[in-house]
């Protein structure tokens, strides 16, 4: 989604802003723009397409001289990607500039009102209304003006604003859309996401809803919407700067795939003490966990697929019923929550609008929410009643890999914890599962070392029109993620089906040479899945099976077999997903796709 960067200080602003925006490219965008105060007036430059074009137009920012400015990468919502719709938007006289993430929901009413007052609109965006509203209320005091405008607008926003006749300051505002500010000895920064300013400042402040920040070169002041001064505590960001760089890999996605052994390890390590699982950070006692009678897991996309796996594991190991919901459905279906229910939301970014809304909906009903989150200080992390961090570090590629693996690991830990406190699992099974869990990082490493077979198959099937994934139980959950990974980065049509469900319609799509990827990691279901593989093979399909090394049944049942090392079948997802991520990656590379920034997609989806 859109990105914002702003700077005011003793350095040239444009190169810093462009550099910051380049760190947000991963979020997805289709145009970019920048505004700088050049000593007399606000000058802007915009470009459709990649940030590189804007960088070339401004000679890396050199051509826009000035010590303060705001910049934006836009992911089109209202109006096509075009120069006129790109941010910053300005008032008619060009003395006020604004960049905006989010959606102004009442913009059409406001636009009509402003048009009736004689304001002319040149873009199709909701954001332009802000520039004219700021102009309308401006009587020389930026803070007062911004606050008046905030009282008029509805929706979600993170804003960067500058006024030509107050060049000593820039402003940041936020409601329901992420925004941080930071500071070093050369100035102050605004950013919609930490990686944008990590290189310049590790001391950041999270801007809360309906707060306004006035940034000057020597420091910043926080204000409430009632113009009261606020005191904020800084947060030190622990992320390694290099974590947001490619480190020699061609794409962030490949780098992040290879980071998975470390990521899984980081999620496990702090939570296993001797033979016990310790998740003190939840602030939930064993007694309270023991009283949980039903779990609702709510998430979007890949995080939802993690939830699907979680259902099988928690129900299987801890015998607690689990409902899994897509957040955009949960939030509007007036879910029935009862005493003894626990709601878990899962989110890498911690900013996904639907997941955040589901969290709030749950809290409105008087229930607490446990968040499994990657980004420290994100909205979900701050609003959830308890948080379990996944410690995957910054994930830059749009298609999630390492955060997905970390989320899975967090759910394994929770499932084992529930099984333990409910005294459902035998001691020897518990110990054996803990051992399997701790072996996962090494086993993932091993799989990553065997990519050649996957590359061969990727070359062979990069020209496919459709690829189908089938599996039963946990294997169905893995199929969903394998299929999503493939389609989102390679643009090959793909569907995932419970293996037994294929023949209820979708099998009509199978033709000579179609590729079916069959997940078979659950021994009690091997024979059933093999029957479904036989059904598609007898209709001309080729079958690639993913199964455990010990399962020699597959040699005959499939055309190609990818083996994964032995682990407890409950944990198979963590291993089976590795070849599927690599397959999607190498197919996309084979097709010449921009793997890190697939078309139409955005990293953190901060609008509904
Ligand atoms: C797919 C992908 C998305 C996200 C989804 C939720 O590769 O990355 O499906 O999983 O948008 O995002 P978070 O986890 O940030 O809430």
XYZ file of C-alpha atoms and ligand atoms in Angstrom:
624
model
C 0.000 0.000 0.000
C 1.021 3.653 -0.089
C 4.156 4.868 1.671
C 5.000 8.207 3.296
C 8.375 9.703 4.129
C 9.079 13.235 5.360
C 12.181 15.051 6.558
C 13.143 18.411 8.023
C 16.676 19.189 9.160
C 20.119 20.362 8.206
C 20.564 17.984 5.236
C 19.106 18.121 1.732
C 15.626 16.642 2.115
C 14.910 15.130 -1.313
C 17.684 12.479 -1.385
C 16.704 11.337 2.128
C 13.031 11.178 1.197
C 13.719 9.242 -2.026
C 15.981 6.847 -0.161
C 13.269 6.330 2.472
C 10.620 5.757 -0.196
C 12.857 3.154 -1.842
C 12.741 1.193 1.436
C 8.947 1.214 1.207
C 8.799 0.033 -2.407
C 8.029 -3.452 -1.146
C 4.645 -2.254 0.045
C 3.441 -1.993 -3.546
C 2.723 1.248 -5.442
C 2.119 2.524 -8.931
C 3.234 6.177 -8.816
C 5.368 8.396 -6.629
C 5.824 12.051 -5.820
C 7.747 14.479 -3.665
C 7.357 18.074 -2.413
C 10.249 20.184 -1.116
C 10.365 23.731 0.229
C 13.086 25.405 -1.868
C 13.536 28.508 0.275
C 10.696 30.430 -1.391
C 7.989 28.018 -2.387
C 6.925 24.362 -2.399
C 8.124 22.562 -5.532
C 6.817 19.140 -6.505
C 7.741 16.356 -8.886
C 5.625 13.282 -9.635
C 6.017 10.220 -11.817
C 3.907 7.229 -12.776
C 5.524 3.821 -12.378
C 8.656 2.863 -10.498
C 10.397 5.180 -8.049
C 13.463 4.948 -10.297
C 11.664 7.242 -12.761
C 11.162 9.889 -10.089
C 14.783 9.462 -9.005
C 15.953 9.958 -12.600
C 13.731 13.004 -13.095
C 15.191 14.669 -10.001
C 18.788 13.338 -10.359
C 18.388 11.351 -7.167
C 16.784 14.367 -5.504
C 19.689 16.738 -6.347
C 17.466 18.913 -8.497
C 15.029 19.600 -5.667
C 17.037 21.738 -3.275
C 15.659 22.311 0.197
C 15.837 21.209 3.796
C 12.269 20.029 4.311
C 9.884 17.919 2.318
C 7.377 15.107 2.093
C 7.214 12.175 -0.322
C 4.784 9.421 -1.212
C 4.423 6.175 -3.109
C 0.795 5.686 -4.189
C -1.130 2.428 -4.592
C -4.187 3.553 -6.540
C -7.570 3.384 -4.835
C -9.513 6.492 -5.977
C -8.506 7.164 -9.574
C -6.074 5.453 -11.924
C -2.294 5.581 -11.499
C -1.448 8.908 -13.178
C 0.554 12.048 -12.511
C -2.530 14.073 -11.644
C -3.580 11.472 -9.053
C -0.091 10.976 -7.597
C 0.653 12.706 -4.283
C 1.569 15.264 -2.991
C -1.656 17.170 -3.606
C -1.650 20.923 -3.239
C -4.083 23.779 -2.790
C -4.633 26.062 -5.783
C -1.859 28.498 -4.872
C 0.562 25.653 -4.191
C 1.295 26.869 -0.662
C 0.060 23.741 1.118
C 1.090 20.192 0.199
C -0.247 16.943 1.601
C 0.518 13.230 1.214
C -1.967 10.656 2.464
C -2.230 6.930 3.172
C -5.686 5.499 3.808
C -9.142 6.513 2.620
C -11.208 9.631 3.345
C -14.605 7.982 3.475
C -16.734 11.158 3.345
C -14.639 12.720 0.584
C -17.419 12.945 -1.999
C -19.650 14.979 0.361
C -16.709 17.192 1.293
C -15.679 17.527 -2.353
C -19.154 18.760 -3.314
C -19.107 21.278 -0.474
C -15.691 22.552 -1.480
C -16.738 22.747 -5.145
C -19.755 24.818 -4.059
C -17.302 27.181 -2.390
C -15.464 27.521 -5.699
C -12.619 25.052 -5.226
C -11.520 23.293 -8.406
C -10.394 19.680 -8.253
C -7.825 18.391 -10.705
C -7.452 14.789 -9.529
C -9.826 11.867 -8.949
C -8.426 11.208 -5.494
C -10.013 11.442 -2.079
C -6.794 13.101 -0.855
C -7.156 16.305 -2.846
C -10.099 17.310 -0.680
C -7.652 17.575 2.236
C -5.478 20.096 0.392
C -8.516 22.304 -0.278
C -9.918 21.905 3.235
C -6.537 22.912 4.679
C -6.560 25.928 2.376
C -10.118 26.829 3.403
C -9.396 26.825 7.138
C -5.883 28.274 7.012
C -5.464 31.599 8.763
C -1.768 31.434 9.524
C -1.698 28.711 12.192
C -0.911 25.252 10.726
C -1.709 23.252 13.881
C -5.085 24.902 14.367
C -5.889 24.383 10.680
C -4.976 20.704 10.691
C -7.096 20.070 13.762
C -10.099 21.824 12.192
C -9.747 19.632 9.113
C -9.469 16.472 11.218
C -12.833 17.273 12.764
C -14.378 17.252 9.283
C -12.952 14.081 7.801
C -14.003 10.486 8.330
C -12.012 7.408 7.440
C -8.439 6.348 7.895
C -5.391 8.449 7.306
C -1.713 8.966 7.853
C -0.775 12.405 6.573
C 2.361 14.385 5.893
C 1.643 18.105 5.503
C 3.706 21.223 4.805
C 2.868 24.928 4.602
C 5.010 27.285 2.472
C 4.706 30.189 4.913
C 5.758 27.984 7.844
C 8.875 26.370 6.353
C 10.313 25.784 9.806
C 7.983 22.791 10.326
C 6.356 19.798 8.706
C 3.416 17.898 10.172
C 2.406 14.282 10.649
C -1.087 13.084 11.528
C -2.584 9.664 11.963
C -5.874 7.822 12.355
C -6.069 4.052 11.709
C -3.161 4.061 9.290
C 0.390 3.465 10.521
C 2.715 6.397 11.127
C 5.948 6.837 13.045
C 8.297 9.762 13.557
C 11.994 9.637 14.371
C 14.878 11.943 15.166
C 18.642 12.193 14.933
C 21.147 15.028 15.355
C 20.530 16.184 11.780
C 16.765 16.445 11.862
C 13.394 14.773 12.204
C 11.661 12.156 10.056
C 8.150 10.987 9.243
C 7.510 7.491 7.907
C 4.632 5.140 7.406
C 6.882 2.171 8.191
C 10.093 1.628 10.139
C 12.429 0.476 7.299
C 12.093 3.909 5.643
C 14.063 5.650 8.367
C 15.960 2.807 10.009
C 19.190 4.009 8.389
C 18.769 7.464 9.962
C 17.154 6.830 13.304
C 16.501 3.945 15.637
C 14.715 6.133 18.141
C 11.140 6.330 16.974
C 7.805 7.442 18.366
C 4.575 5.721 17.373
C 1.957 8.304 16.496
C -1.390 7.326 18.003
C -4.837 7.844 16.562
C -5.848 11.465 16.105
C -2.523 12.868 17.174
C -0.679 15.627 15.325
C 3.098 15.935 15.350
C 4.885 19.184 14.566
C 8.426 18.387 13.416
C 11.155 20.998 13.301
C 14.825 20.494 12.577
C 15.698 20.508 16.260
C 12.879 18.298 17.563
C 9.189 17.550 17.600
C 6.025 18.198 19.587
C 2.984 15.937 19.875
C -0.552 17.291 20.156
C -3.958 15.742 20.755
C -6.886 16.635 18.555
C -7.837 19.114 21.328
C -4.499 20.885 20.816
C -3.143 19.657 24.145
C 0.588 18.937 24.239
C 1.358 15.239 24.754
C 4.386 13.563 26.243
C 5.497 10.467 24.320
C 8.023 7.798 25.139
C 10.481 6.884 22.388
C 10.922 3.260 21.336
C 14.267 1.866 20.231
C 13.955 -0.258 17.116
C 16.061 -3.394 17.392
C 15.861 -4.416 13.718
C 19.166 -4.820 11.994
C 19.588 -2.261 9.187
C 20.950 -5.023 6.938
C 17.774 -7.016 7.468
C 16.058 -4.571 5.136
C 18.746 -5.010 2.417
C 19.054 -7.821 -0.148
C 22.463 -9.031 1.081
C 23.522 -10.371 -2.316
C 20.282 -12.194 -3.106
C 18.580 -11.352 -6.374
C 15.239 -10.813 -4.645
C 14.096 -10.194 -1.087
C 11.775 -13.170 -1.407
C 14.680 -15.561 -1.936
C 16.610 -13.986 0.907
C 13.607 -14.339 3.180
C 13.045 -17.961 2.129
C 16.655 -18.636 3.165
C 16.204 -16.807 6.460
C 13.567 -19.288 7.597
C 15.791 -21.585 9.668
C 16.840 -18.568 11.741
C 13.318 -17.163 11.886
C 11.792 -20.398 13.137
C 14.589 -20.746 15.638
C 14.063 -17.185 16.915
C 10.392 -17.903 17.469
C 11.052 -21.157 19.334
C 14.174 -20.360 21.340
C 12.908 -17.799 23.869
C 9.846 -19.936 24.628
C 11.354 -23.268 25.555
C 13.016 -23.489 28.933
C 14.255 -26.987 29.641
C 11.240 -29.159 28.984
C 8.676 -26.436 29.477
C 6.991 -24.004 27.135
C 7.069 -20.581 28.718
C 5.075 -17.795 27.072
C 5.150 -15.273 29.885
C 4.749 -12.378 27.490
C 1.077 -13.317 27.076
C 0.323 -12.363 30.653
C -2.212 -15.230 30.673
C -1.871 -17.749 33.482
C -1.951 -21.521 32.914
C -5.233 -21.558 34.831
C -6.765 -19.071 32.420
C -5.448 -21.017 29.408
C -6.931 -24.161 30.902
C -10.371 -22.522 30.962
C -10.365 -21.776 27.218
C -13.179 -23.810 25.666
C -13.167 -22.554 22.106
C -10.725 -20.624 19.936
C -11.481 -18.296 17.035
C -8.533 -17.599 14.740
C -8.998 -14.552 12.535
C -6.597 -13.393 9.817
C -6.189 -12.632 6.106
C -4.348 -14.331 3.237
C -1.374 -16.448 4.227
C -1.949 -15.679 7.902
C -5.426 -17.178 7.463
C -3.775 -20.288 6.006
C -1.633 -20.482 9.139
C -4.895 -20.346 11.086
C -6.229 -23.273 9.026
C -3.204 -25.351 10.012
C -3.647 -24.141 13.584
C -7.178 -25.515 13.627
C -6.028 -29.046 12.818
C -3.185 -28.872 15.310
C -4.980 -27.273 18.260
C -8.030 -29.505 17.804
C -5.789 -32.557 17.383
C -3.383 -31.912 20.217
C -5.360 -29.895 22.743
C -8.897 -30.963 21.821
C -10.164 -27.401 21.843
C -12.625 -26.625 19.014
C -11.243 -23.965 16.651
C -13.102 -21.758 14.159
C -10.990 -20.037 11.519
C -12.283 -16.905 9.829
C -11.132 -14.582 7.118
C -11.035 -11.236 8.930
C -13.102 -9.368 6.319
C -15.909 -11.886 6.920
C -15.577 -12.129 10.702
C -15.859 -8.386 11.214
C -19.254 -8.153 9.503
C -20.934 -11.407 10.461
C -21.680 -10.493 14.065
C -19.769 -13.543 15.314
C -21.153 -15.414 18.296
C -18.634 -15.280 21.123
C -19.307 -16.969 24.428
C -17.760 -17.290 27.869
C -14.651 -19.453 27.563
C -13.904 -18.299 23.994
C -10.498 -16.952 23.017
C -9.894 -14.873 19.881
C -6.478 -15.023 18.225
C -5.632 -12.648 15.377
C -2.570 -13.336 13.230
C -0.806 -10.636 11.241
C 2.716 -10.069 9.971
C 2.331 -6.314 9.508
C 0.033 -5.779 12.454
C -1.702 -3.179 10.270
C -4.069 -5.200 8.060
C -7.270 -3.147 8.159
C -9.706 -6.080 8.284
C -7.740 -7.946 10.962
C -7.509 -4.791 13.054
C -11.247 -4.238 12.655
C -11.916 -7.865 13.685
C -9.810 -7.279 16.805
C -11.806 -4.155 17.662
C -15.114 -5.898 16.963
C -14.099 -8.644 19.407
C -13.099 -6.151 22.085
C -16.363 -4.255 21.565
C -18.170 -7.471 22.466
C -16.200 -7.565 25.728
C -13.708 -10.277 24.741
C -9.945 -10.165 24.875
C -7.701 -10.715 21.861
C -4.371 -12.437 21.580
C -2.324 -11.108 18.660
C 0.360 -13.121 16.890
C 2.250 -10.271 15.270
C 5.608 -9.632 13.625
C 5.949 -5.856 13.614
C 6.677 -4.499 17.073
C 4.660 -1.395 17.865
C 2.168 -1.998 15.031
C -1.506 -1.190 15.606
C -2.509 -4.805 16.303
C 0.453 -5.261 18.637
C -0.587 -2.187 20.572
C -4.321 -2.835 20.666
C -4.366 -6.586 21.352
C -4.778 -7.563 24.998
C -1.742 -9.821 24.748
C 0.874 -10.272 22.056
C 3.058 -13.138 20.947
C 5.743 -11.754 18.622
C 7.062 -13.851 15.751
C 10.522 -12.264 15.635
C 10.927 -12.709 11.874
C 12.518 -9.274 11.399
C 11.416 -7.022 8.543
C 9.716 -8.894 5.728
C 10.096 -6.917 2.522
C 8.894 -9.197 -0.313
C 5.172 -8.812 -0.836
C 4.670 -12.585 -0.792
C 5.177 -13.730 2.763
C 7.508 -16.641 3.480
C 9.479 -16.228 6.672
C 6.666 -14.512 8.566
C 4.337 -17.355 7.525
C 6.829 -19.888 8.918
C 7.208 -17.924 12.124
C 3.426 -17.671 12.548
C 3.122 -21.434 12.109
C 5.789 -21.958 14.745
C 3.985 -19.644 17.163
C 0.815 -21.705 16.733
C 2.689 -24.976 17.309
C 3.989 -23.527 20.570
C 0.522 -22.385 21.596
C -1.024 -25.762 20.686
C 1.559 -27.617 22.766
C 1.035 -25.201 25.630
C -2.726 -25.750 25.561
C -2.237 -29.527 25.400
C 0.140 -29.278 28.352
C -2.043 -27.149 30.624
C -5.104 -29.228 29.810
C -3.071 -32.355 30.607
C -4.238 -33.967 27.414
C -0.932 -35.119 26.024
C 1.175 -37.937 27.409
C 4.580 -36.852 28.731
C 6.506 -38.890 26.161
C 4.467 -37.499 23.249
C 4.974 -33.961 24.580
C 8.729 -34.466 24.875
C 9.001 -36.050 21.460
C 7.058 -33.142 19.928
C 9.290 -30.595 21.662
C 12.302 -32.374 20.164
C 10.717 -32.351 16.695
C 9.944 -28.655 17.071
C 13.554 -27.863 17.930
C 14.798 -29.853 14.908
C 12.680 -27.916 12.427
C 15.252 -25.149 11.741
C 17.940 -27.705 10.750
C 15.483 -29.635 8.619
C 14.408 -26.466 6.817
C 18.092 -25.722 6.197
C 18.502 -29.192 4.703
C 15.566 -28.691 2.349
C 16.907 -25.329 1.220
C 20.103 -27.083 0.224
C 18.205 -29.318 -2.207
C 16.730 -26.773 -4.556
C 17.976 -28.289 -7.850
C 15.077 -30.694 -8.312
C 12.646 -27.861 -7.676
C 14.438 -25.656 -10.215
C 14.191 -28.456 -12.780
C 10.433 -28.837 -12.188
C 9.962 -25.062 -12.187
C 11.578 -24.830 -15.637
C 9.419 -27.629 -16.883
C 6.134 -26.143 -15.639
C 6.724 -22.381 -15.927
C 4.551 -22.396 -19.056
C 1.524 -23.948 -17.311
C -1.875 -22.344 -17.675
C -3.235 -23.839 -14.455
C -1.682 -25.687 -11.539
C -3.834 -27.422 -8.920
C -2.946 -28.278 -5.341
C -4.671 -31.025 -3.373
C -4.378 -32.384 0.141
C -6.404 -33.560 3.103
C -6.434 -32.123 6.634
C -3.207 -30.262 7.349
C -2.202 -31.043 3.763
C -5.186 -29.042 2.555
C -4.012 -26.073 4.632
C -0.527 -26.422 3.082
C -2.108 -26.639 -0.377
C -3.892 -23.333 0.164
C -0.626 -21.569 0.904
C 1.303 -23.321 -1.895
C -1.354 -22.279 -4.371
C -1.480 -18.668 -3.150
C 2.309 -18.365 -3.296
C 2.337 -19.630 -6.870
C -0.501 -17.517 -8.226
C 0.458 -14.256 -6.542
C 3.990 -14.101 -7.904
C 3.838 -16.113 -11.159
C 0.288 -15.143 -12.267
C -0.420 -18.782 -13.136
C -3.990 -19.667 -12.342
C -4.052 -22.015 -9.390
C -6.582 -23.552 -7.050
C -6.225 -25.550 -3.872
C -8.746 -28.245 -2.986
C -9.342 -30.728 -0.238
C -8.276 -33.809 -2.208
C -11.632 -35.531 -1.790
C -13.544 -32.489 -2.994
C -11.914 -32.185 -6.421
C -14.265 -34.614 -8.066
C -17.280 -32.558 -7.022
C -16.741 -30.175 -9.908
C -13.208 -28.910 -10.373
C -11.907 -32.164 -11.840
C -13.588 -31.082 -15.091
C -10.703 -28.625 -15.530
C -8.090 -31.383 -15.524
C -6.720 -32.156 -18.954
C -3.805 -33.982 -20.553
C -0.576 -32.671 -18.997
C -2.187 -30.537 -16.205
C 0.070 -30.360 -13.169
C -1.397 -31.422 -9.828
C 0.660 -30.937 -6.699
C -0.428 -33.435 -4.071
C 0.480 -32.894 -0.436
C 0.720 -36.173 1.451
C 2.263 -35.688 4.871
C -0.421 -37.241 7.057
C 0.188 -41.015 7.233
C -3.406 -41.854 8.175
C -4.549 -40.183 4.948
C -1.867 -41.456 2.523
C -4.078 -44.047 0.872
C -6.985 -41.649 0.513
C -4.817 -39.022 -1.157
C -3.260 -41.637 -3.423
C -6.763 -42.556 -4.634
C -7.345 -38.920 -5.589
C -3.968 -38.769 -7.322
C -4.930 -41.842 -9.330
C -8.191 -40.178 -10.375
C -6.381 -37.203 -11.898
C -3.555 -39.229 -13.421
C -6.066 -41.401 -15.212
C -7.342 -38.184 -16.827
C -3.919 -37.321 -18.180
C -2.632 -35.114 -15.340
C 0.945 -35.223 -14.073
C 1.246 -35.432 -10.296
C 4.016 -34.022 -8.138
C 3.783 -35.384 -4.592
C 5.315 -33.911 -1.469
C 5.700 -36.450 1.288
C 7.968 -37.828 4.020
C 11.155 -39.704 3.112
C 9.737 -42.902 4.612
C 6.659 -42.898 2.377
C 7.797 -45.063 -0.522
C 4.177 -45.580 -1.635
C 4.493 -42.349 -3.580
C 7.163 -43.581 -5.989
C 4.493 -45.385 -7.974
C 1.576 -43.100 -7.271
C 3.200 -39.863 -8.525
C 5.186 -38.695 -11.547
C 7.587 -36.698 -9.381
C 8.193 -36.950 -5.649
C 9.720 -34.299 -3.398
C 10.725 -35.737 -0.062
C 10.807 -33.876 3.217
C 12.666 -35.055 6.324
C 10.744 -36.962 8.997
C 9.061 -34.971 11.734
C 5.833 -35.270 13.675
C 3.081 -35.036 11.020
C 1.525 -32.145 12.964
C 4.603 -30.074 12.064
C 4.792 -31.186 8.412
C 3.603 -27.818 7.115
C 6.863 -26.132 8.153
C 8.837 -28.485 5.915
C 6.407 -29.079 3.050
C 5.992 -25.359 2.448
C 9.698 -24.904 1.630
C 9.675 -26.696 -1.759
C 6.386 -24.963 -2.574
C 7.848 -21.516 -1.874
C 10.898 -22.368 -3.986
C 8.732 -23.740 -6.779
C 6.630 -20.559 -6.879
C 9.800 -18.454 -6.790
C 11.612 -20.275 -9.613
C 8.498 -20.462 -11.793
C 8.025 -16.703 -11.374
C 11.697 -16.094 -12.171
C 11.372 -18.372 -15.219
C 8.490 -16.204 -16.411
C 10.441 -12.999 -15.832
C 8.069 -11.696 -13.136
C 8.994 -9.042 -10.593
C 8.949 -11.479 -7.697
C 9.186 -8.955 -4.871
C 6.503 -6.654 -6.209
C 3.789 -8.667 -7.915
C 1.263 -6.663 -9.886
C -1.780 -5.265 -8.054
C -0.540 -6.440 -4.660
C 0.548 -4.492 -1.636
C 2.503 -5.601 1.392
C 0.354 -4.386 4.204
C -3.273 -3.952 3.270
C -4.342 -0.950 5.305
C -7.647 -0.416 3.490
C -10.723 -2.687 3.470
C 0.516 -13.515 0.756
C 0.484 -12.440 1.733
C -0.841 -11.946 2.175
C -0.809 -11.626 3.684
C -2.125 -10.959 4.093
C -2.150 -10.658 5.577
O 1.820 -13.885 0.443
O 1.498 -11.953 2.161
O -1.863 -12.836 1.878
O -0.603 -12.809 4.388
O -2.293 -9.774 3.378
O -1.136 -9.777 5.930
P -0.700 -9.586 7.431
O -0.098 -10.874 7.894
O 0.285 -8.464 7.404
O -1.944 -9.258 8.206
